[in-house]
CSV table of C-alpha atoms and ligand atoms in Angstrom, one decimal:
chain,number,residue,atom,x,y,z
K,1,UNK,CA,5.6,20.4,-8.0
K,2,UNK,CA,3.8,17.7,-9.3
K,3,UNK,CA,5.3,14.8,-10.6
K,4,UNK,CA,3.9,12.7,-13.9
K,5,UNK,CA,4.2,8.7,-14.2
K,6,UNK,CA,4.7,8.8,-17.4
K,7,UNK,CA,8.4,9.6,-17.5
K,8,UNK,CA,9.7,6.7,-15.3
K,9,UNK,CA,8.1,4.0,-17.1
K,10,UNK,CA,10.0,2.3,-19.8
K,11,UNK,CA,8.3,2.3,-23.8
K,12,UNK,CA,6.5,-1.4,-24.4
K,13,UNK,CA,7.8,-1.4,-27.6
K,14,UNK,CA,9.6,-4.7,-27.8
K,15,UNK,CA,6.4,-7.3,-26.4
K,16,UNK,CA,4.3,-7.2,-29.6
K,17,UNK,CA,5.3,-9.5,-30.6
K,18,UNK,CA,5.4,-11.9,-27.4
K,19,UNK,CA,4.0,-14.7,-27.3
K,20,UNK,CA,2.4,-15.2,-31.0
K,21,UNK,CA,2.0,-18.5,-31.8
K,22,UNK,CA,2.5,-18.1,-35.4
K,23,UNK,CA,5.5,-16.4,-34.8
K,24,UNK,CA,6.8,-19.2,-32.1
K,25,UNK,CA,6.0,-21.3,-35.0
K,26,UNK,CA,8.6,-19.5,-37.4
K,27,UNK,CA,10.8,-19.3,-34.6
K,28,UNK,CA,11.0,-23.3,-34.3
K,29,UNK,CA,11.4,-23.5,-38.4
K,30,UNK,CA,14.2,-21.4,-38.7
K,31,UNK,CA,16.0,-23.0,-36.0
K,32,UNK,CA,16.0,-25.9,-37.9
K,33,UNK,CA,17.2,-24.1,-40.5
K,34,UNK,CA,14.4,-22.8,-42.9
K,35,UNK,CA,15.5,-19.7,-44.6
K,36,UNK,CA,11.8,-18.5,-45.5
K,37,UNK,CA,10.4,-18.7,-42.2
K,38,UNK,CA,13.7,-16.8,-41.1
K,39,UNK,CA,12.9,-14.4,-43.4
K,40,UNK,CA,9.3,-13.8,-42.1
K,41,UNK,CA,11.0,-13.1,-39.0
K,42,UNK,CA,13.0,-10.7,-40.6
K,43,UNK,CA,10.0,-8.9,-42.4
K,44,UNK,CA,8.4,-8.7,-39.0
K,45,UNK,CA,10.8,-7.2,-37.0
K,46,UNK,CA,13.0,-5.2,-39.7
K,47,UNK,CA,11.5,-1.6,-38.9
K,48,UNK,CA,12.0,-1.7,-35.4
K,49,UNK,CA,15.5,-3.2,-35.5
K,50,UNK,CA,16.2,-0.6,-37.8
K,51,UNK,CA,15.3,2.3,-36.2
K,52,UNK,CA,16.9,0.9,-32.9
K,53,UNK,CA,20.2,0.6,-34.7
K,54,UNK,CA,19.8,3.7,-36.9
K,55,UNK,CA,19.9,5.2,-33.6
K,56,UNK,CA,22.6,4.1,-32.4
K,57,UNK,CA,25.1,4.3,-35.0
K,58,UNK,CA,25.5,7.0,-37.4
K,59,UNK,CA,24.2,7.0,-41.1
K,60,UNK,CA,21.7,4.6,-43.0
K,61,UNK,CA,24.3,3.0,-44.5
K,62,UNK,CA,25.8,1.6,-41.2
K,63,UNK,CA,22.7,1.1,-40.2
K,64,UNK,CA,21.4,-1.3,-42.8
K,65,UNK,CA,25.0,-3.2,-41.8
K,66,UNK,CA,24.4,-3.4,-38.5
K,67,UNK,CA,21.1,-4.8,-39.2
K,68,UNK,CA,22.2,-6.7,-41.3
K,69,UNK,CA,24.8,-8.1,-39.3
K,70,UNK,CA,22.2,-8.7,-36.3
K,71,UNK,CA,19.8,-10.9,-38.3
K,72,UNK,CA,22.5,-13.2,-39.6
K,73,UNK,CA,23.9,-13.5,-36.1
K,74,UNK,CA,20.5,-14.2,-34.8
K,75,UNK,CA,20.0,-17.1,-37.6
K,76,UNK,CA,23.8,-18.4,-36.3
K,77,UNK,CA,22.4,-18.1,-32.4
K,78,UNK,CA,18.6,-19.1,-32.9
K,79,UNK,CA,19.7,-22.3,-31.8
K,80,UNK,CA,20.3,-21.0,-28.5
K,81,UNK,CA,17.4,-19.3,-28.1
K,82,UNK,CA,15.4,-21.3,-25.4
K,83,UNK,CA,12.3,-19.1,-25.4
K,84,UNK,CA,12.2,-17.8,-21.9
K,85,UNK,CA,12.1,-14.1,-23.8
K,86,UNK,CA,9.5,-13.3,-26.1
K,87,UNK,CA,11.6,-13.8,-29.4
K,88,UNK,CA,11.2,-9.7,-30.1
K,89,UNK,CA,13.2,-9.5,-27.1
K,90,UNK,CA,15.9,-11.5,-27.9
K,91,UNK,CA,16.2,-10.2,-31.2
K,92,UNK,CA,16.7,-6.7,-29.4
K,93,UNK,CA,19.2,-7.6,-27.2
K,94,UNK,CA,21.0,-9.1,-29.8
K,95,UNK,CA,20.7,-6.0,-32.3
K,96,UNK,CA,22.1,-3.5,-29.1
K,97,UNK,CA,24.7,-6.1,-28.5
K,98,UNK,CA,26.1,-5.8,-32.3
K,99,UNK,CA,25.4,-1.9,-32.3
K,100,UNK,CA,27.4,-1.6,-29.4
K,101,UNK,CA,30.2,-3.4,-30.9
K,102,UNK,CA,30.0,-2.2,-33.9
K,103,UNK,CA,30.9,1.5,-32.6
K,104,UNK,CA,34.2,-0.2,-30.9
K,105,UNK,CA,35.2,-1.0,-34.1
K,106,UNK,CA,34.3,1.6,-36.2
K,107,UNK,CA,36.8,4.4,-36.0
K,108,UNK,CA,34.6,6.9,-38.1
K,109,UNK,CA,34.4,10.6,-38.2
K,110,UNK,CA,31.5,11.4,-36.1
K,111,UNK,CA,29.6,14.5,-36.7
K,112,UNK,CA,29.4,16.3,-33.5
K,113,UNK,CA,26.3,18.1,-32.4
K,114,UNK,CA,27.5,21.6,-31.6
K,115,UNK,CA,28.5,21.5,-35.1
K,116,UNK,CA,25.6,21.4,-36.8
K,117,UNK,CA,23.9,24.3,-34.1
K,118,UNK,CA,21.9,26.5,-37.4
K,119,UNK,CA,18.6,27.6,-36.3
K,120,UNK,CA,18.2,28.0,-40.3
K,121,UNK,CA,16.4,24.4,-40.9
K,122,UNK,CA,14.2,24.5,-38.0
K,123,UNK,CA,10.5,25.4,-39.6
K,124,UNK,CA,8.4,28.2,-38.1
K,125,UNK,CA,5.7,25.8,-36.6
K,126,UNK,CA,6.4,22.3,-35.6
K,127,UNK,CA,3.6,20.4,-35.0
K,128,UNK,CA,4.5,17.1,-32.8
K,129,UNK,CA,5.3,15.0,-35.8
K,130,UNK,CA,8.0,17.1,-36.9
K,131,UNK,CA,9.4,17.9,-33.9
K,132,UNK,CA,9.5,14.1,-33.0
K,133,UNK,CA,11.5,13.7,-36.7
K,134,UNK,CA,13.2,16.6,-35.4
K,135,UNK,CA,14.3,14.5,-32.3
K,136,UNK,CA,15.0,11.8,-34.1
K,137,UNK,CA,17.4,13.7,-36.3
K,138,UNK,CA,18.8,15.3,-33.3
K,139,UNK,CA,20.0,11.8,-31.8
K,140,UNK,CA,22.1,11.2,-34.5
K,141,UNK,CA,24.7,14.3,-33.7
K,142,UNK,CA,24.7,13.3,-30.2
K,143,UNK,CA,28.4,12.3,-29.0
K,144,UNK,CA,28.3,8.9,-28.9
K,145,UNK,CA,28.3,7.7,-25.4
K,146,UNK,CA,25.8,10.0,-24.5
K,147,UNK,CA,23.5,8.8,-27.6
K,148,UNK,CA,23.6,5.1,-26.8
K,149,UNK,CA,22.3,6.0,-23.2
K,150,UNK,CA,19.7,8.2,-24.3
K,151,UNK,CA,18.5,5.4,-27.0
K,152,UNK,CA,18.6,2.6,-24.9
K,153,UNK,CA,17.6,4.2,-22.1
K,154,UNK,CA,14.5,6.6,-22.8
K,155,UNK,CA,13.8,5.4,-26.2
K,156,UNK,CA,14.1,2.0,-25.6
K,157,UNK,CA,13.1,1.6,-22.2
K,158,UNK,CA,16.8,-0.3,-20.4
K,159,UNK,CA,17.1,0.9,-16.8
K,160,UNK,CA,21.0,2.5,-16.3
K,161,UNK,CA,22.2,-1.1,-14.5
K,162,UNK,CA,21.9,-2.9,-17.8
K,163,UNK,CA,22.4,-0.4,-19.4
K,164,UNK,CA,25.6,-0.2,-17.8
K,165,UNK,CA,26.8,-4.2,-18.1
K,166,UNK,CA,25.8,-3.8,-21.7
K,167,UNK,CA,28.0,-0.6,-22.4
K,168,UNK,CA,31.1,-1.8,-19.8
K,169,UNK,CA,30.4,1.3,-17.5
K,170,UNK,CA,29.2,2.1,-14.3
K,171,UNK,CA,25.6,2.9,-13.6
K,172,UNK,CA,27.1,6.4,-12.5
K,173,UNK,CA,28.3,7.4,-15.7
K,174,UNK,CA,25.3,6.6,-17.9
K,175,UNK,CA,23.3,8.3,-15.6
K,176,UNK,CA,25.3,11.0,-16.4
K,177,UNK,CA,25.4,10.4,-20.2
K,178,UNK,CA,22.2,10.5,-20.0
K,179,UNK,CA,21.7,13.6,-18.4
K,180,UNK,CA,23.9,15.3,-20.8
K,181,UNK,CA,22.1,13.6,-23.9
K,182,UNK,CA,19.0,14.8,-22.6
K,183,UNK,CA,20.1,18.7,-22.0
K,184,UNK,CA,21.4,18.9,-25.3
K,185,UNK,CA,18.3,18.0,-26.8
K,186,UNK,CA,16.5,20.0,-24.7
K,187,UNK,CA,18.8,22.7,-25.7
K,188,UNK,CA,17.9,21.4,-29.8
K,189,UNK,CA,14.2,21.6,-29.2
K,190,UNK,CA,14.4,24.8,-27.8
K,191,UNK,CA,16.5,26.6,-29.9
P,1,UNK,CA,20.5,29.5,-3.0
P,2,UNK,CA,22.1,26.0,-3.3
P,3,UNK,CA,23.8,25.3,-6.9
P,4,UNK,CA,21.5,23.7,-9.8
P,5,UNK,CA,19.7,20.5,-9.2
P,6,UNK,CA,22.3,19.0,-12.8
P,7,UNK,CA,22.3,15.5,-13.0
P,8,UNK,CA,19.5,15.5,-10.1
P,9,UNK,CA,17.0,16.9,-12.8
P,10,UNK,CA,17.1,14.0,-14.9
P,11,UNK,CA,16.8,11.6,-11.7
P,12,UNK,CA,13.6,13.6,-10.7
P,13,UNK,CA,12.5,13.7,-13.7
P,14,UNK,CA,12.6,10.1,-13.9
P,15,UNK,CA,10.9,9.5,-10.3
P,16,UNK,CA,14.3,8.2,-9.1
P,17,UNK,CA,14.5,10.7,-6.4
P,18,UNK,CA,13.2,9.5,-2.9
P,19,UNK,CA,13.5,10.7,1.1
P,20,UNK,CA,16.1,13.2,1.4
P,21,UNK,CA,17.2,13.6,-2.1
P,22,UNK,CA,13.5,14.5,-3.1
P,23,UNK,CA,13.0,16.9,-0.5
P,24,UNK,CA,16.1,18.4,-1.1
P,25,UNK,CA,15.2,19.2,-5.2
P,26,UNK,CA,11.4,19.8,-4.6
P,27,UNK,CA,12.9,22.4,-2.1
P,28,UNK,CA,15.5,23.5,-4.8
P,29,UNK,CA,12.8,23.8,-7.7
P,30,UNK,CA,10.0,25.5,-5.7
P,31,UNK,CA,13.0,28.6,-5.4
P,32,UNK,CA,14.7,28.2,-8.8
P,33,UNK,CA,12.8,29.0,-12.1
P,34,UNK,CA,16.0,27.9,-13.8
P,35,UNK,CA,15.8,24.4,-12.4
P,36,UNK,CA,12.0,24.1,-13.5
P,37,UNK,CA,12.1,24.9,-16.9
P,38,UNK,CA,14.8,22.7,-17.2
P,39,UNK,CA,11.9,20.0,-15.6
P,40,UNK,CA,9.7,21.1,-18.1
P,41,UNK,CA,12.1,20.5,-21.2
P,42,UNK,CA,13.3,17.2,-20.2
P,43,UNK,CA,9.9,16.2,-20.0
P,44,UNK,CA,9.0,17.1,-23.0
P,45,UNK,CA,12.0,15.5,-24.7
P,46,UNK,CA,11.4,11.9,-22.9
P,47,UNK,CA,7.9,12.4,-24.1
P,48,UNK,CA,9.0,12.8,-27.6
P,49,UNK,CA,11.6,9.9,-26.7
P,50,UNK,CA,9.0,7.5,-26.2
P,51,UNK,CA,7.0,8.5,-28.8
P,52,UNK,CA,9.4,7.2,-31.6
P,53,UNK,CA,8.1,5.7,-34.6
P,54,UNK,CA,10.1,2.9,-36.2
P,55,UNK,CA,10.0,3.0,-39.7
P,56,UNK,CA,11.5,0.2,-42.0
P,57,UNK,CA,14.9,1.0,-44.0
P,58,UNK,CA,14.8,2.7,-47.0
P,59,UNK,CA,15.8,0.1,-49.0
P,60,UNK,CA,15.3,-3.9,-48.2
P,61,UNK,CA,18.0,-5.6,-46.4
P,62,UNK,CA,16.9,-9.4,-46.7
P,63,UNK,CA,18.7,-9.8,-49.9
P,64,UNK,CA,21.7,-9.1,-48.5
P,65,UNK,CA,21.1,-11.1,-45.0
P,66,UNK,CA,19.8,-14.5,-47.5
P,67,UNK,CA,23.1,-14.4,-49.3
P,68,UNK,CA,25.1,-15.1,-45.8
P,69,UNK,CA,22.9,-17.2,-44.3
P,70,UNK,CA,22.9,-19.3,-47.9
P,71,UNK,CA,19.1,-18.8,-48.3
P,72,UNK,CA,17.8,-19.1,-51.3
P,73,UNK,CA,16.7,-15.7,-52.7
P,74,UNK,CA,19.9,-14.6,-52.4
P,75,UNK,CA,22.1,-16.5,-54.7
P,76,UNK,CA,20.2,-19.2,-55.3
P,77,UNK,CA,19.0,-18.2,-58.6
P,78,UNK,CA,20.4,-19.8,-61.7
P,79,UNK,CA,22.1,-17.8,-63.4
P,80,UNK,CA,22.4,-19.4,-67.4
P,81,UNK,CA,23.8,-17.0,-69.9
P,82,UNK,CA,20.8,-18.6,-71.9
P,83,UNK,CA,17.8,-19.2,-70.1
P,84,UNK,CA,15.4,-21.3,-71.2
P,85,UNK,CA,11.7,-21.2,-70.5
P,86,UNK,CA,10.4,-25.0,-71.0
P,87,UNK,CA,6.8,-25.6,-70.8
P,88,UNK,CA,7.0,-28.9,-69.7
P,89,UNK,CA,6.1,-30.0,-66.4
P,90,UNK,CA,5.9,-32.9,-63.9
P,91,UNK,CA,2.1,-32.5,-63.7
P,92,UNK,CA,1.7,-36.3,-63.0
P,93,UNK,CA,3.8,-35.3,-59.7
P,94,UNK,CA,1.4,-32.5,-58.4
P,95,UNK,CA,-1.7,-34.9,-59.5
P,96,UNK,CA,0.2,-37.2,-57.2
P,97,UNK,CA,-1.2,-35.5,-54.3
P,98,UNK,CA,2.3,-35.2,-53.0
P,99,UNK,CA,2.2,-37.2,-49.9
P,100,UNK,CA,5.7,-36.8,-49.7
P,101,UNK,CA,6.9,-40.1,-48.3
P,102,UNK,CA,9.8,-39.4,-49.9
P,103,UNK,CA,10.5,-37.9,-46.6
P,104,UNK,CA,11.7,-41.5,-45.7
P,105,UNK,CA,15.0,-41.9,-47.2
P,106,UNK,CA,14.5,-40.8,-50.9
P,107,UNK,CA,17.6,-39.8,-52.8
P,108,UNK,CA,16.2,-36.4,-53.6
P,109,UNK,CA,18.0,-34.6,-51.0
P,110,UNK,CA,20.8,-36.6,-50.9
P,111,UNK,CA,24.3,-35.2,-52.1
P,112,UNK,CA,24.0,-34.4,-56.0
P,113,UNK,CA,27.3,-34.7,-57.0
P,114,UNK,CA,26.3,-36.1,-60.3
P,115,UNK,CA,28.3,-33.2,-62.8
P,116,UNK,CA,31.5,-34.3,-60.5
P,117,UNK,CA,33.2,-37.4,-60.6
P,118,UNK,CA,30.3,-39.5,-59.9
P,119,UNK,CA,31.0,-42.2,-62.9
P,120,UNK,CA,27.6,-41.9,-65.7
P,121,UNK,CA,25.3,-44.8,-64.4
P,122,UNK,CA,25.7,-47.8,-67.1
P,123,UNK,CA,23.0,-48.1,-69.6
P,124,UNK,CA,21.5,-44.8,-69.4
P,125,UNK,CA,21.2,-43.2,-72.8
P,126,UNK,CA,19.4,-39.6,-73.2
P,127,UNK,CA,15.8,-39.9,-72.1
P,128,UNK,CA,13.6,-37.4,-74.1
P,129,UNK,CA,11.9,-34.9,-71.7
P,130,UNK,CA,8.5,-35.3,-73.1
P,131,UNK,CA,8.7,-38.9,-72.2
P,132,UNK,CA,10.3,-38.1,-68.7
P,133,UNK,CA,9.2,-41.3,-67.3
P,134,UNK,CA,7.3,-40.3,-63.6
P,135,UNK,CA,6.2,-43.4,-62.6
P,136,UNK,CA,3.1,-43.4,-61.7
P,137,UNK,CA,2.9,-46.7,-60.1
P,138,UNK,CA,5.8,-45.3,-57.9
P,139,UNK,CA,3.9,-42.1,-56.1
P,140,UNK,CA,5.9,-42.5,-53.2
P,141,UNK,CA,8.5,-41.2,-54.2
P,142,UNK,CA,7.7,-39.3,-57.6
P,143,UNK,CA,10.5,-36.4,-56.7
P,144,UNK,CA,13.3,-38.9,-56.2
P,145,UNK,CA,12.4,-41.1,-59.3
P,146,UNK,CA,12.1,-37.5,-61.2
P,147,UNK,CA,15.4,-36.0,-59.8
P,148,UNK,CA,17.4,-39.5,-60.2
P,149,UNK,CA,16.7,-39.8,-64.0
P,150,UNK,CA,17.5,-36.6,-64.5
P,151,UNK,CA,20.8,-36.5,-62.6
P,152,UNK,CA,21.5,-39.7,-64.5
P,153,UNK,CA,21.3,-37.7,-68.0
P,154,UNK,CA,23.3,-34.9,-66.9
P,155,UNK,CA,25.9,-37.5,-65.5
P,156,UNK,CA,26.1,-38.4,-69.2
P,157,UNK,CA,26.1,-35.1,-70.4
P,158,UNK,CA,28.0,-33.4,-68.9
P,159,UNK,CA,31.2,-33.6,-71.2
P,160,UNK,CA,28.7,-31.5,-73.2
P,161,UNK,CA,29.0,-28.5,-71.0
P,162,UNK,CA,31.7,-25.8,-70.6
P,163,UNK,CA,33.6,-25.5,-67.5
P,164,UNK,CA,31.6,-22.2,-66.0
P,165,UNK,CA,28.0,-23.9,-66.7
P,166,UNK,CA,29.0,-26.9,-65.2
P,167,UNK,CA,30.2,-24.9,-62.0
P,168,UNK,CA,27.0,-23.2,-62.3
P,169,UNK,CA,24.8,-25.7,-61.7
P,170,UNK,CA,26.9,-27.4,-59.2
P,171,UNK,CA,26.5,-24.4,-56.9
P,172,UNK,CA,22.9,-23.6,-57.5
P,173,UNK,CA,22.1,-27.4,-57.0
P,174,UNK,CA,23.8,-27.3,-53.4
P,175,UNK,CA,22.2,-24.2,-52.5
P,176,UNK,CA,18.6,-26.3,-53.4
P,177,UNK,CA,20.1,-29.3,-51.4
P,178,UNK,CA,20.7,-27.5,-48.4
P,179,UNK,CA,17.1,-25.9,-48.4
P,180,UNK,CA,15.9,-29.1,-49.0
P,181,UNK,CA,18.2,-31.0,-46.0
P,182,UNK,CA,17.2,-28.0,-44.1
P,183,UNK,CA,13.2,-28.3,-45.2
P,184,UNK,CA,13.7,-32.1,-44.1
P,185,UNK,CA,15.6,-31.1,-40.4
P,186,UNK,CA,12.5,-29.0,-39.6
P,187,UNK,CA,9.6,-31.8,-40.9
P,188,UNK,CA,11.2,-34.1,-38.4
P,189,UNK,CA,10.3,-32.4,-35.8
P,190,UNK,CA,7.5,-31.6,-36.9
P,191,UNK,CA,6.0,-33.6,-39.9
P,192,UNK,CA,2.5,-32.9,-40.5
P,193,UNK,CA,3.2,-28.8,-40.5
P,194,UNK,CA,1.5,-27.8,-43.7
P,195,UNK,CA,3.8,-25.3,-44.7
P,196,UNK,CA,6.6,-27.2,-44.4
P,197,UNK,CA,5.4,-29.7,-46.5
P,198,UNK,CA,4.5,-27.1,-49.1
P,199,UNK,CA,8.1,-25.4,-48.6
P,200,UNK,CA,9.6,-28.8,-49.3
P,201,UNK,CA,7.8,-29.3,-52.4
P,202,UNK,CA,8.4,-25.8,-53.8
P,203,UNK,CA,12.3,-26.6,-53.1
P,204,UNK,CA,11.6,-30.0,-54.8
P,205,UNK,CA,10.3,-28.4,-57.6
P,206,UNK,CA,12.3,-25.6,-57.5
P,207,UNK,CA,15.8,-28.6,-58.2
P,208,UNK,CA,13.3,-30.4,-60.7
P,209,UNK,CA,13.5,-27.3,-63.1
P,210,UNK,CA,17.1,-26.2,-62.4
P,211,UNK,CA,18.1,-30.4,-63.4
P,212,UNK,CA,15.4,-30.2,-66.4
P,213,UNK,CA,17.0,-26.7,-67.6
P,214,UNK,CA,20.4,-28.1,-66.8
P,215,UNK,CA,19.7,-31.4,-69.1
P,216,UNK,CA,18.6,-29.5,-71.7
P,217,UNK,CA,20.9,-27.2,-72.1
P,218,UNK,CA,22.7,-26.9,-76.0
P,219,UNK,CA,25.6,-28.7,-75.8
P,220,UNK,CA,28.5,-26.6,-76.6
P,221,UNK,CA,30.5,-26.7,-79.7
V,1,ZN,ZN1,18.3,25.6,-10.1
């Protein structure tokens, strides 16, 4: 059986934005504290934070707090960023950091996939758009633990070992989580 | 036939398998049809993984991210019951060319804590705005000559105000003198940066018309 590349290598969706000098140059302002060059920063980089964190937690309106809550954390820390990351990249890690956390301390009712299982919405013909908003939709009633993996890991490109220091597990389980994440939407997709 | 490849799938799947362990499921798949489609979906659901699109939130978010970081654009707008609309401005200070050696130590930025205790400076009576004296002979420092009369008049007037207005200015003024502390944090690091000169000056002017409005507010009855 032959076996494809593309699956094992990681999306390059956060180094756009590495290395732009204009954006280095924002970078330095807001450090020193100016708000409009922060919030060119924030126009920048608000979609893909977004849809990381929409991901990863459940409904746009925790969403728009978590990211919320990750850009005013980043203007707190930008004085500790020391640039050995493209800033994208640090903006990331920060944004997974406060997702994460923010699913500790949300004690929310969680839709769960299997109960949402009606073939009734799915369209006769899905052409690869939909089915990716399909996917996308799909995430979102994945249990938890096993949507964080997927997103980090096959959306977002993290390999399970950080995936597993950033999560507190072992590299073991979100292999598994992932696993699991990954049948179900199979399972979706095919239904 | 062995059991199902499970967890394994996603591992070959992701090209994680090697030696033994690869053998072992390229053996399993070649004899288990259930195994492969299971190959096949997985595949095609990483594809569609990394195929994404991020799209922006539905609705913007920096208002709500300026007000806790105490940016301006978030509350940083004056809010008078009454707002006025005065034509005048400090053209003389834009003709001035706005070399900005205020920069040095001018009192524009410093602590404008003229509506609270701060006694009214001696000897200064209500300057008319359309004689708002900009010394021209002073261009180095037209913004702090500018903001210092005009702090000076509201020091006197400020009896004139009610209670909420006065609090109301107080609060957008310190949102204006931290932009403009913060403008002046980032120019000394870097002081010939265009656009922070221009941001400076916009935040300048931005305090000019909040202590113009200010000082011509009605006096209340
Ligand atoms: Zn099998």
């Amino acid at each position: 059986m032959p076996r494809e590349g593309l699956v094992s290598r990681p999306p390059m969706r956060i180094e756009s934005a590495a290395g732009d000098p204009s954006e280095a140059a924002d970078v330095a302002r807001a450090a020193a504290g100016d708000s409009s060059a922060f919030e060119r920063l924030y126009r920048r980089h608000a979609a893909r934070i977004h849809s990381l964190v929409r991901r990863m937690v459940e409904g746009e309106a925790d969403a728009n707090e978590v990211t919320q809550d990750a850009f005013v954390r980043a203007w707190e820390r930008l004085g500790t960023f020391r640039g050995e990351s493209s800033f994208g990249t640090w903006l990331h890690r920060l944004a997974v950091n406060v997702a994460l956390n923010w699913r500790k301390s949300a004690a929310r009712s969680r839709r769960r996939f299997d109960e949402e299982a009606t073939a009734e919405d799915l369209p006769g013909r899905r052409d690869a758009g939909a089915e990716r908003m399909d996917l996308d939709q799909a995430i979102g009633r994945l249990p938890p633990g096993a949507r964080q993996v997927f997103v980090l890991h096959d959306v977002e490109g993290f390999r399970h070992e950080e995936i597993a220091e950033l999560m507190g597990v072992t590299a073991g389980t979100s292999k598994a989580q992932l696993h699991r994440a990954r049948m179900l939407l199979r399972d979706h997709l095919e239904r | 036939m062995d059991e199902h490849l499970g967890e394994r799938l996603s591992a070959y799947v992701d090209g994680a398998l090697d030696g033994a362990a690869l053998a072992a499921a390229e053996a399993h798949l070649s004899a288990c049809a259930e195994c492969r489609d299971a190959v096949q979906g997985l595949r095609h659901v990483v594809a569609l993984a990394h195929a994404l699109d991020d799209r922006p939130p539905a609705r913007d978010l920096w208002h709500g991210i300026a007000e806790r970081i105490g940016a301006e654009g978030g509350a940083a707008v004056v809010p008078f019951a009454r707002r006025r609309r005065f034509a005048f401005s400090i053209p003389q200070l834009a003709a001035a060319g706005l070399a900005l050696s205020l920069l040095s130590a001018g009192a524009a930025g410093t602590a404008v804590h003229f509506l609270t205790g701060r006694a009214a400076p001696t000897g200064t009576a209500f300057v008319p705005f359309g004689a708002l004296p900009v010394h021209l002979t002073a261009m180095a420092t037209p913004y702090d000559t500018a903001i210092t009369e005009l702090e000076e008049i509201l020091a006197v007037r400020r009896g004139e105000f009610d209670s909420a207005t006065v609090r109301t200015v107080e609060a957008s003024l310190r949102v204006i003198d931290q932009a403009i502390a913060q403008a002046r944090a980032a120019l000394v690091r870097d002081p010939n940066n265009p656009y922070l000169n221009g941001h400076l000056r916009s935040t300048l002017d931005r305090k000019l018309d909040l202590l113009r409005r200010a000082a011509m507010l009605p006096k209340v009855s």
